Short mmCIF file of C-alpha atoms in Angstrom, two decimals:
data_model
loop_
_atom_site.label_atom_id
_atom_site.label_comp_id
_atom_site.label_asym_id
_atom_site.label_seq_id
_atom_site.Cartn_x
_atom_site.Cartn_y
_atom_site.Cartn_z
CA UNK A 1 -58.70 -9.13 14.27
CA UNK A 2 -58.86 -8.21 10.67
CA UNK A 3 -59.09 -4.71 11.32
CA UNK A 4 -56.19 -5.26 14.12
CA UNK A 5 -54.13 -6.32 11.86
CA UNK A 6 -54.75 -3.46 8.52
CA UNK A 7 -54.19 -0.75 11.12
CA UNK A 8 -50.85 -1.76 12.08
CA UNK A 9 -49.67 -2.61 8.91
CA UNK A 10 -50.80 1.32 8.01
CA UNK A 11 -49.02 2.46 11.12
CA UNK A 12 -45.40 0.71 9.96
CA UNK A 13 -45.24 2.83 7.04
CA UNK A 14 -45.94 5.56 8.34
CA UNK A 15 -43.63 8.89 8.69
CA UNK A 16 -43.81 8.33 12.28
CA UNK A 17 -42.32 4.84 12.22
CA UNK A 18 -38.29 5.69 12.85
CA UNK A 19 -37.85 2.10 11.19
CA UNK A 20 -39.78 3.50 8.01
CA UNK A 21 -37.95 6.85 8.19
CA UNK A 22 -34.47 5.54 8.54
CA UNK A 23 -35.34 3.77 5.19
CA UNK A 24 -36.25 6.56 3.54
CA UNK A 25 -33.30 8.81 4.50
CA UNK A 26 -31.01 5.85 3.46
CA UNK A 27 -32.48 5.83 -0.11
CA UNK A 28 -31.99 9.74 -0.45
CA UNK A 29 -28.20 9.29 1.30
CA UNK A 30 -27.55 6.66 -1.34
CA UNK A 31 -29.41 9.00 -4.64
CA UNK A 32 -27.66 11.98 -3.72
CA UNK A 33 -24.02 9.83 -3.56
CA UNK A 34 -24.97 8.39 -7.04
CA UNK A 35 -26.10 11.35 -8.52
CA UNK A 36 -22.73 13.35 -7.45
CA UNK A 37 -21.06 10.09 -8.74
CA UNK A 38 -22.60 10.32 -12.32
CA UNK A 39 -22.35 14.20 -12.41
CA UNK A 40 -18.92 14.15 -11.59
CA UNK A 41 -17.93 10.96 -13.77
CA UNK A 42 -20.26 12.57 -16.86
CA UNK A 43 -18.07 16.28 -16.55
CA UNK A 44 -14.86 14.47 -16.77
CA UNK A 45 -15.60 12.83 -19.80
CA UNK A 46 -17.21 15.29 -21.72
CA UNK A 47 -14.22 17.63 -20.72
CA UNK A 48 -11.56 14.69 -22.12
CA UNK A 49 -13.86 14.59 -25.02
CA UNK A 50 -13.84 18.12 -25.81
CA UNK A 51 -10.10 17.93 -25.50
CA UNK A 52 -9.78 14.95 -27.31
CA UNK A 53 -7.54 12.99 -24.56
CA UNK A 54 -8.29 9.41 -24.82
CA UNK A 55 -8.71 7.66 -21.69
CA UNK A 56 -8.29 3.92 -20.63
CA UNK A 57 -5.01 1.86 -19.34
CA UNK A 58 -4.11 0.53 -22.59
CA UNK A 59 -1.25 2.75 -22.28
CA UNK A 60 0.68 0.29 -19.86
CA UNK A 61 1.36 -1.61 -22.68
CA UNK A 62 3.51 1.13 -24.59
CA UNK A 63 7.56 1.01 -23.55
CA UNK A 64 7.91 3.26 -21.03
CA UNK A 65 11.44 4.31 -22.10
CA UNK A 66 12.88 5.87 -18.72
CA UNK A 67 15.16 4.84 -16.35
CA UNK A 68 14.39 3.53 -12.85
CA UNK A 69 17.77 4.55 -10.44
CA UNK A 70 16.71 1.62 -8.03
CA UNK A 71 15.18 -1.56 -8.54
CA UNK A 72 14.50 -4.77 -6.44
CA UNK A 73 13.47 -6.59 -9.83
CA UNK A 74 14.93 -6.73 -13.64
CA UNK A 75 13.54 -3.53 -15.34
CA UNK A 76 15.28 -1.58 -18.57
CA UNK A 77 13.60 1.52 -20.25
CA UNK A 78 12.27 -0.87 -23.06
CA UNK A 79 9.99 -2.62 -20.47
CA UNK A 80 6.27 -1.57 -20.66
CA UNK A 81 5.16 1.11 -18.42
CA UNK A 82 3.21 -1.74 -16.82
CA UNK A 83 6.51 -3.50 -15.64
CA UNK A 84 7.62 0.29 -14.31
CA UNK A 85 4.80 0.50 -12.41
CA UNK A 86 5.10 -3.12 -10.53
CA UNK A 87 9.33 -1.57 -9.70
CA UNK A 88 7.58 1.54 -7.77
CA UNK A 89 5.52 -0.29 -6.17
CA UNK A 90 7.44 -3.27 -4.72
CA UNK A 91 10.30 -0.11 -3.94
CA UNK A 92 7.29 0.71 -1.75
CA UNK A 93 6.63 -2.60 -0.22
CA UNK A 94 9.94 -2.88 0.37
CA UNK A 95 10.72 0.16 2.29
CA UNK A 96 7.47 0.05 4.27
CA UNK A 97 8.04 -3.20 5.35
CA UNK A 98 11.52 -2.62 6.49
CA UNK A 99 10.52 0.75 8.53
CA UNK A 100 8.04 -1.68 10.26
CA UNK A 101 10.17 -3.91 11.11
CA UNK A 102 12.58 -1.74 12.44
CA UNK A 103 10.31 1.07 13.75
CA UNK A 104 8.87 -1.88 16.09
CA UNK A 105 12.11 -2.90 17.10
CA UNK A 106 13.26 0.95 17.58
CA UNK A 107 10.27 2.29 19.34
CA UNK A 108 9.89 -0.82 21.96
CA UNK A 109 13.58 -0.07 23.14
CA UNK A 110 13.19 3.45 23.95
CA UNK A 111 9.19 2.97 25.34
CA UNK A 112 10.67 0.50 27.79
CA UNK A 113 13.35 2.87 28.30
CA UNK A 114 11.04 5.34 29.08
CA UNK A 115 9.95 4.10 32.01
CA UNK A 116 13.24 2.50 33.22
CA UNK A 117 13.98 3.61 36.91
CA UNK A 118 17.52 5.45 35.64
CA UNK A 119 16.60 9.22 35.99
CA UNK A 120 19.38 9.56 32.82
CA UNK A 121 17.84 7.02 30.48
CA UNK A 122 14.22 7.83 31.26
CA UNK A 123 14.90 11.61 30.36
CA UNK A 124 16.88 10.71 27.63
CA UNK A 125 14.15 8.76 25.66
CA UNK A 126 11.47 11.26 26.83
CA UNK A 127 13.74 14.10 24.67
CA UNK A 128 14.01 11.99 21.82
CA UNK A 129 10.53 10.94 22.08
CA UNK A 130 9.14 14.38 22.48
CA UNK A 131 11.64 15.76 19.66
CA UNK A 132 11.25 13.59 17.43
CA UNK A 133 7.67 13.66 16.85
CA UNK A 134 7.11 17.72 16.45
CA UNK A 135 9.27 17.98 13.76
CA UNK A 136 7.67 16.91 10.41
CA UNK A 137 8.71 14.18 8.46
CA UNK A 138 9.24 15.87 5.33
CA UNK A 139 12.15 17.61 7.00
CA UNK A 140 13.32 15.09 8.61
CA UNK A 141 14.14 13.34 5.01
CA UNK A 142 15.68 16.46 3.54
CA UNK A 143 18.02 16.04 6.97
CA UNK A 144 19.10 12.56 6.68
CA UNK A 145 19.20 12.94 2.51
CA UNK A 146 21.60 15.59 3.08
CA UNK A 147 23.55 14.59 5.43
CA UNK A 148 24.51 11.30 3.39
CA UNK A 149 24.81 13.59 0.91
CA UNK A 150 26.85 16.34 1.56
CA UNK A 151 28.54 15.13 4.79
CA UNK A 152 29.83 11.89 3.57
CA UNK A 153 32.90 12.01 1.58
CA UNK A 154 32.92 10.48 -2.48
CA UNK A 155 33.64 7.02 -3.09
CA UNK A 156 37.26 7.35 -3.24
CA UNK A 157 37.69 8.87 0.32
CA UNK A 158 34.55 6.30 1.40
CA UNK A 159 34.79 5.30 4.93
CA UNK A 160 35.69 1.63 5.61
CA UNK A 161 34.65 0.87 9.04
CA UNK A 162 35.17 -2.90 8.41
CA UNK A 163 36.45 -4.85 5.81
CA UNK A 164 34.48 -4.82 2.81
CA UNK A 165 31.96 -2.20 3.80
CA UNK A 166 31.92 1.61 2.14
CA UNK A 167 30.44 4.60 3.41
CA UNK A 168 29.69 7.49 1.01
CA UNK A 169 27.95 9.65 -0.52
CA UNK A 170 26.91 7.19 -3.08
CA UNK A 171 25.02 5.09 -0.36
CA UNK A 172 26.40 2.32 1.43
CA UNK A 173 28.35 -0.45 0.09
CA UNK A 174 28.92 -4.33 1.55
CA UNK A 175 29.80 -8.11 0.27
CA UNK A 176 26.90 -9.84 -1.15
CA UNK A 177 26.58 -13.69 -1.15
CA UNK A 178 26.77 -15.28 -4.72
CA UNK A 179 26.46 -18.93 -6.60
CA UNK A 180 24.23 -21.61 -7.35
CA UNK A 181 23.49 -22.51 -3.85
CA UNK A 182 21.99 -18.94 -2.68
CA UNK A 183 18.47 -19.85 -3.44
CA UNK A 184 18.50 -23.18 -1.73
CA UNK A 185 20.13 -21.69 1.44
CA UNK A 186 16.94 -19.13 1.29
CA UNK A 187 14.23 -21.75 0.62
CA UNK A 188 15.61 -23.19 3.63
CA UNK A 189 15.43 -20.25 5.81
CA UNK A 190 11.75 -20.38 4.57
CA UNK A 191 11.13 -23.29 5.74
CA UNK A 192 13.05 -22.93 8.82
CA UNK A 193 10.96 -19.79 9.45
CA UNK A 194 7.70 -21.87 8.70
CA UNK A 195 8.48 -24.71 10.79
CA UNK A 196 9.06 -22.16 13.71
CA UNK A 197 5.81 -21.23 13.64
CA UNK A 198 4.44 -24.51 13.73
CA UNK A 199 6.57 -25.58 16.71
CA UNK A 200 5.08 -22.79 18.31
CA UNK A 201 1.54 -22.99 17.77
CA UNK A 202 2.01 -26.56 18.10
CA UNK A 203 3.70 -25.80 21.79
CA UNK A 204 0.94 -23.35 22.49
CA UNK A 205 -2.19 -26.26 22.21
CA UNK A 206 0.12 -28.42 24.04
CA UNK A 207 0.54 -26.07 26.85
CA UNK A 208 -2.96 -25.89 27.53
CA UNK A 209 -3.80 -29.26 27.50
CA UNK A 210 -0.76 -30.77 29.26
CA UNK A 211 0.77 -27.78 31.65
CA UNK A 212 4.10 -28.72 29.30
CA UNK A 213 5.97 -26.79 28.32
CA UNK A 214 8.22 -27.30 24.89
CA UNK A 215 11.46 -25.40 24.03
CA UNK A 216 10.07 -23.63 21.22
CA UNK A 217 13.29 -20.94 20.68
CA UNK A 218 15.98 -23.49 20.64
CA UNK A 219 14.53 -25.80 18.41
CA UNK A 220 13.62 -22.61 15.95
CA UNK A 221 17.29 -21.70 16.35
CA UNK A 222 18.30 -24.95 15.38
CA UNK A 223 16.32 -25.25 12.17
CA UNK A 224 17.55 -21.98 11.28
CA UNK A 225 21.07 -23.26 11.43
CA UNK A 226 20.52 -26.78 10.31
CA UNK A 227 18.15 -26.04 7.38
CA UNK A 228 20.24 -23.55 5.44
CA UNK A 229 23.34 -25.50 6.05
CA UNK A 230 21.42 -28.75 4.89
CA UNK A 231 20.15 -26.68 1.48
CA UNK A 232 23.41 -25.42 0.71
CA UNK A 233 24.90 -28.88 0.67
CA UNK A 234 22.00 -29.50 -1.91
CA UNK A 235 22.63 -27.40 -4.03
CA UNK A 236 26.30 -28.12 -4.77
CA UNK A 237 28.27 -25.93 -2.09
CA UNK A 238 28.68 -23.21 -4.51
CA UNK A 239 28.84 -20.15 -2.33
CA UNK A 240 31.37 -16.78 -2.65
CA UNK A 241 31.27 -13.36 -1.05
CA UNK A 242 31.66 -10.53 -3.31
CA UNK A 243 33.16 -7.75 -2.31
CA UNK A 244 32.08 -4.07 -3.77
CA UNK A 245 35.76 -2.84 -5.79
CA UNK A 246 36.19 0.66 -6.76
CA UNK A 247 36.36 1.10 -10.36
CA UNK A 248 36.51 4.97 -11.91
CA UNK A 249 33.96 7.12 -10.06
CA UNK A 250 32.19 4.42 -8.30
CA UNK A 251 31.64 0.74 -6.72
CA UNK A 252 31.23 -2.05 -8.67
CA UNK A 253 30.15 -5.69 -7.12
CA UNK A 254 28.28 -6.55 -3.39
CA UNK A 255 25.13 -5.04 -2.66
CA UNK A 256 24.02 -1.06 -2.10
CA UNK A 257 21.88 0.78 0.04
CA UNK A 258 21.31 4.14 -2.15
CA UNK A 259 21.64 7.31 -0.36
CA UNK A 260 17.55 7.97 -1.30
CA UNK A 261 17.01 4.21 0.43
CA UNK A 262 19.21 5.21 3.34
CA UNK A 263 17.53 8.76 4.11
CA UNK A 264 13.77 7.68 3.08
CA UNK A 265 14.61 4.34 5.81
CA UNK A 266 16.07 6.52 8.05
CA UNK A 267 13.37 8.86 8.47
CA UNK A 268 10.85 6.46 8.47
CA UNK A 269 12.21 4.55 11.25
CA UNK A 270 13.05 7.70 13.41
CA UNK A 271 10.36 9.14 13.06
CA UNK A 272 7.30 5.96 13.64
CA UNK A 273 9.50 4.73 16.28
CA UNK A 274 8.69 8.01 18.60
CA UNK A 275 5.02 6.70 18.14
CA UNK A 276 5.49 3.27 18.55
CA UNK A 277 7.70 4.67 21.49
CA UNK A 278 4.35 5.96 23.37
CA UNK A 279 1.85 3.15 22.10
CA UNK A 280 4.62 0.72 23.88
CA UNK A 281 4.99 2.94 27.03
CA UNK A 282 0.96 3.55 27.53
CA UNK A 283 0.42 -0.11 26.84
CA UNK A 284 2.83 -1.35 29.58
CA UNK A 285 1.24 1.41 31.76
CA UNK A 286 -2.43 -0.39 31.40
CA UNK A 287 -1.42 -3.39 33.26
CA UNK A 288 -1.80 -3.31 36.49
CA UNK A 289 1.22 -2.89 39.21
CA UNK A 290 -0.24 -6.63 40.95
CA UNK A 291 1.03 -8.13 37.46
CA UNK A 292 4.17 -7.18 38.61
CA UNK A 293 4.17 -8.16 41.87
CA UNK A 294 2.76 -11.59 41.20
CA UNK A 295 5.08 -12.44 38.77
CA UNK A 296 8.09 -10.83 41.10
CA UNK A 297 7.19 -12.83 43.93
CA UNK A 298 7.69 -16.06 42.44
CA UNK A 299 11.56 -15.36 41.46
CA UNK A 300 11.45 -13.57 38.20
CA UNK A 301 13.58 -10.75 37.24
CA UNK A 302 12.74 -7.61 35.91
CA UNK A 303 13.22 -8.49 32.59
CA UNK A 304 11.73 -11.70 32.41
CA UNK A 305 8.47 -10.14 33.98
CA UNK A 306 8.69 -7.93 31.05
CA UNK A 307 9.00 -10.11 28.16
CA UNK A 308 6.81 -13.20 29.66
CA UNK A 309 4.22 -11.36 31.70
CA UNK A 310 3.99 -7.70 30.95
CA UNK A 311 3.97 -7.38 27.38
CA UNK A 312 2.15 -10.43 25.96
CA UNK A 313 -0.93 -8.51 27.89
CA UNK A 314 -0.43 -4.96 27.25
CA UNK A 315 -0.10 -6.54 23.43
CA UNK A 316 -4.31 -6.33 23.60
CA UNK A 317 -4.17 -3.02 24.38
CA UNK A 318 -1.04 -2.09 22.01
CA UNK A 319 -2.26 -3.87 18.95
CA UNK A 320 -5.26 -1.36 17.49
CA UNK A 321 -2.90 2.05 18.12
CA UNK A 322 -0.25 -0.02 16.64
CA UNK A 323 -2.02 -0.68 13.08
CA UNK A 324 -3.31 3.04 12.88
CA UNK A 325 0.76 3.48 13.10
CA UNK A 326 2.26 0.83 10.78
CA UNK A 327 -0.30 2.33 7.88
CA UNK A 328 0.47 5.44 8.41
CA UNK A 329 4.10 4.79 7.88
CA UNK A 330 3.02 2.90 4.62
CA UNK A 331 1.48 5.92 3.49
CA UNK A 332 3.74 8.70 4.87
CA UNK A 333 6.86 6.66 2.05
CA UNK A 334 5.05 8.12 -0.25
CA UNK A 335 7.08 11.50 0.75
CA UNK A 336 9.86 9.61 -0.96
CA UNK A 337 9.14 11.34 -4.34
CA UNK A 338 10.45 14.71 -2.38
CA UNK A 339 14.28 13.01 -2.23
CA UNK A 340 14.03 11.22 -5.30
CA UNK A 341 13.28 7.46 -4.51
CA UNK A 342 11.43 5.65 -7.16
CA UNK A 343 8.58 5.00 -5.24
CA UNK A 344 5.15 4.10 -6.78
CA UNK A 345 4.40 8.26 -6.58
CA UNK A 346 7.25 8.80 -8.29
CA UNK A 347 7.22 6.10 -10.65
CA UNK A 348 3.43 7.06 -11.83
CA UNK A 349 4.42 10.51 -11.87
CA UNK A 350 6.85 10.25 -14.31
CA UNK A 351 4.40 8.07 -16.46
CA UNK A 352 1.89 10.31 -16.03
CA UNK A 353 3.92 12.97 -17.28
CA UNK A 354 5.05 11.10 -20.92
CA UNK A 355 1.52 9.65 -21.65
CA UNK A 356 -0.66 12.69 -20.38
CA UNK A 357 -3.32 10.07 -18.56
CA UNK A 358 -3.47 11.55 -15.01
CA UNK A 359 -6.63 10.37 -14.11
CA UNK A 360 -5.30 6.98 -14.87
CA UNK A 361 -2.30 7.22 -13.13
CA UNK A 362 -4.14 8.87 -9.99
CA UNK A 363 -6.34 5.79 -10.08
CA UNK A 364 -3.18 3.03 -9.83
CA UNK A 365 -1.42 5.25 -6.85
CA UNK A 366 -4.94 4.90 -4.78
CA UNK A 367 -5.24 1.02 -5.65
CA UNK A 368 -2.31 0.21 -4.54
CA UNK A 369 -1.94 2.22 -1.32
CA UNK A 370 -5.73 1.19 -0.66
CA UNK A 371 -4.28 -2.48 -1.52
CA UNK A 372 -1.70 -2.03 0.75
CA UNK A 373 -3.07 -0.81 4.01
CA UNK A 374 -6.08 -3.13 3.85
CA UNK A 375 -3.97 -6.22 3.79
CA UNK A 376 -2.27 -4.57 6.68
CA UNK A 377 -5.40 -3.68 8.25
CA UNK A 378 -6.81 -7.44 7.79
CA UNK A 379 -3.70 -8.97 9.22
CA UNK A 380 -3.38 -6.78 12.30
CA UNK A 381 -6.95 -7.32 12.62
CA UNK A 382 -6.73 -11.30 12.37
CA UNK A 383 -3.63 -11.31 14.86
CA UNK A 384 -6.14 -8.78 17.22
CA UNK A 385 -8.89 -11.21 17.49
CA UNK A 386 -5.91 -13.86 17.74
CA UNK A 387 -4.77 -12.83 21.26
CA UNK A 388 -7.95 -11.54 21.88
CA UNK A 389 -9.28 -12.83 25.60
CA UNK A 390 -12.13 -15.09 25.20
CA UNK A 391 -15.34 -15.45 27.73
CA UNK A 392 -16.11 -18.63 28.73
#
């Protein structure tokens, strides 16, 4: 038994074990990656060296002394280049998550329109579908940038289709709500938004104990009614529209959409919602034609088949294509630097430039796109295994 048990012990290390090989090629795998890791780490510091360029990201201390043309927070040139940094890169966050928003809402219209029984409509969204995505991005934004513009006319001739709102070629121009009671009214919307939720998950468990069902929109509507109108009282009624006023060469007052936000959004959306467009169409496509029938037979309408039936299934199938699209449209703003939107590119570009630490700045644009599309990544992936069927 002794003997038994030496001789197999000798036979799993030996180069005929795949267990004991697969071990073996791992370990050279992971030496070769760490050797091209240290040769290439050791070259680029001897070569700084040699050129006596100090490296490190104590630089984001220093003022960064430009000027940012569009920012969501307070920034000034005498802010650190640390402070210009965080500007590009909530410009980014903010645009992305727009285009998502609206790229969903975009492409779910026309991939339902794509298969609508109208010969017109069906054609119509297979053109722009087709169209849209064989022509590249890139020129896409040099499109939309320049017809805002060059089309539009200046901010004295601005169009005014309604009252209070300016279309130029300065970007767009409308009334923006002011006084104390702004940031109550939005803490309520929060919360409205929050409760929501909870009534619906809430509704959800109760469904599947009781068979009950609970009126889960209307009561979300009338939070988001109640609870704004309840926080504004709160916080002292004070509550004024300002309107945008012309004053010399430009608008003054309100809130702007630059011409860069406007073109960078606008090819965003355009363009992701031809995707989204097909993910929506195939997805719809995967359920079977007895989902329809079943749920037909019983007295619903088309569309109610399609919002209550239909789609909360082909959802499973939609979801993984879906989160390959929504980071690609993170990373394809990053061709805002092309039409001049301070983007994190373009904001670590310019840094880059002044301070001479490339590396560096090459570093911070990774982390933060990496940042980025894994938190989208997790979250689609959490809402996947969410609706996720489960065995019992």
């Amino acid at each position: 038994m002794l003997m038994a048990s030496k001789k197999t012990n000798k036979t799993h290390l030996s180069w005929n074990d795949p267990a004991f090989r697969s071990i073996i090629y791992q370990i050279a795998v992971l030496g070769i990656v760490a050797y091209v890791a240290w040769y290439l780490v050791s070259n680029t510091m001897h070569n700084l060296s040699i050129r006596n360029i100090t490296t490190g990201f104590d630089f984001l201390d220093g003022e960064a002394g430009f000027a940012i043309g569009e920012s969501s927070i307070a920034y000034s040139p005498a802010d650190t280049y640390k402070r210009a940094i965080l500007v590009g890169i909530v410009n980014t966050l903010q645009v992305s998550a727009m285009g998502i928003i609206l790229s969903t809402l975009l492409g779910t219209i026309i991939g339902v329109a794509r298969l609508s029984t109208n010969w017109l409509v069906a054609r119509l969204a297979t053109v722009y579908i087709e169209a849209i995505r064989n022509v590249p991005l890139l020129i896409q934004l040099f499109f939309w940038y320049a017809l805002i513009t060059e089309s539009l006319p200046g901010p004295r001739q601005a169009l005014n289709p309604v009252d209070g709102v300016f279309l130029s070629n300065r970007g767009l121009k409308f009334p923006a709500l002011q006084g104390d009671s702004l940031s109550w009214i939005l803490y309520g919307l929060l919360l409205a938004v929050l409760g929501t939720f909870a009534f619906y998950y809430w509704s959800r468990k109760r469904q599947e104990k009781t068979g009950k069902t609970f009126p889960v929109f209307r009561s979300g509507l009338f939070m988001m009614l109640a609870f704004p109108l309840i926080a504004y009282f709160l916080g002292g009624a004070s509550l004024a529209l300002e309107y945008p006023v012309l004053r010399g060469f430009n608008f003054t007052g309100g809130l702007s959409i630059s011409p860069e936000l406007s073109a960078l959004l606008a090819g965003l959306v355009i363009y992701t919602s031809a995707f989204v467009a097909e993910i929506v169409r195939s997805g719809i496509q995967s359920i079977g034609s007895g989902q329809w029938e079943a749920a037909s037979s019983i007295g619903l309408g088309k569309g109610k088949v399609l919002r209550l039936v239909i789609l909360p299934q082909a959802l499973r199938v939609m979801i993984p294509p879906m989160t390959s699209t929504y980071l690609n449209l993170t990373k394809n703003s990053s061709l805002a630097v092309a039409i001049g939107y301070p983007d994190i590119v373009s904001v670590v570009n310019t840094t880059l430039n002044q301070t001479g630490q490339a590396i560096e700045g090459v570093i911070i644009i990774m982390a933060a796109y990496l940042t980025v599309s894994l938190s989208i990544s997790v979250f689609m992936n959490w809402y996947n295994r969410h609706i996720a069927l489960v065995e019992r």
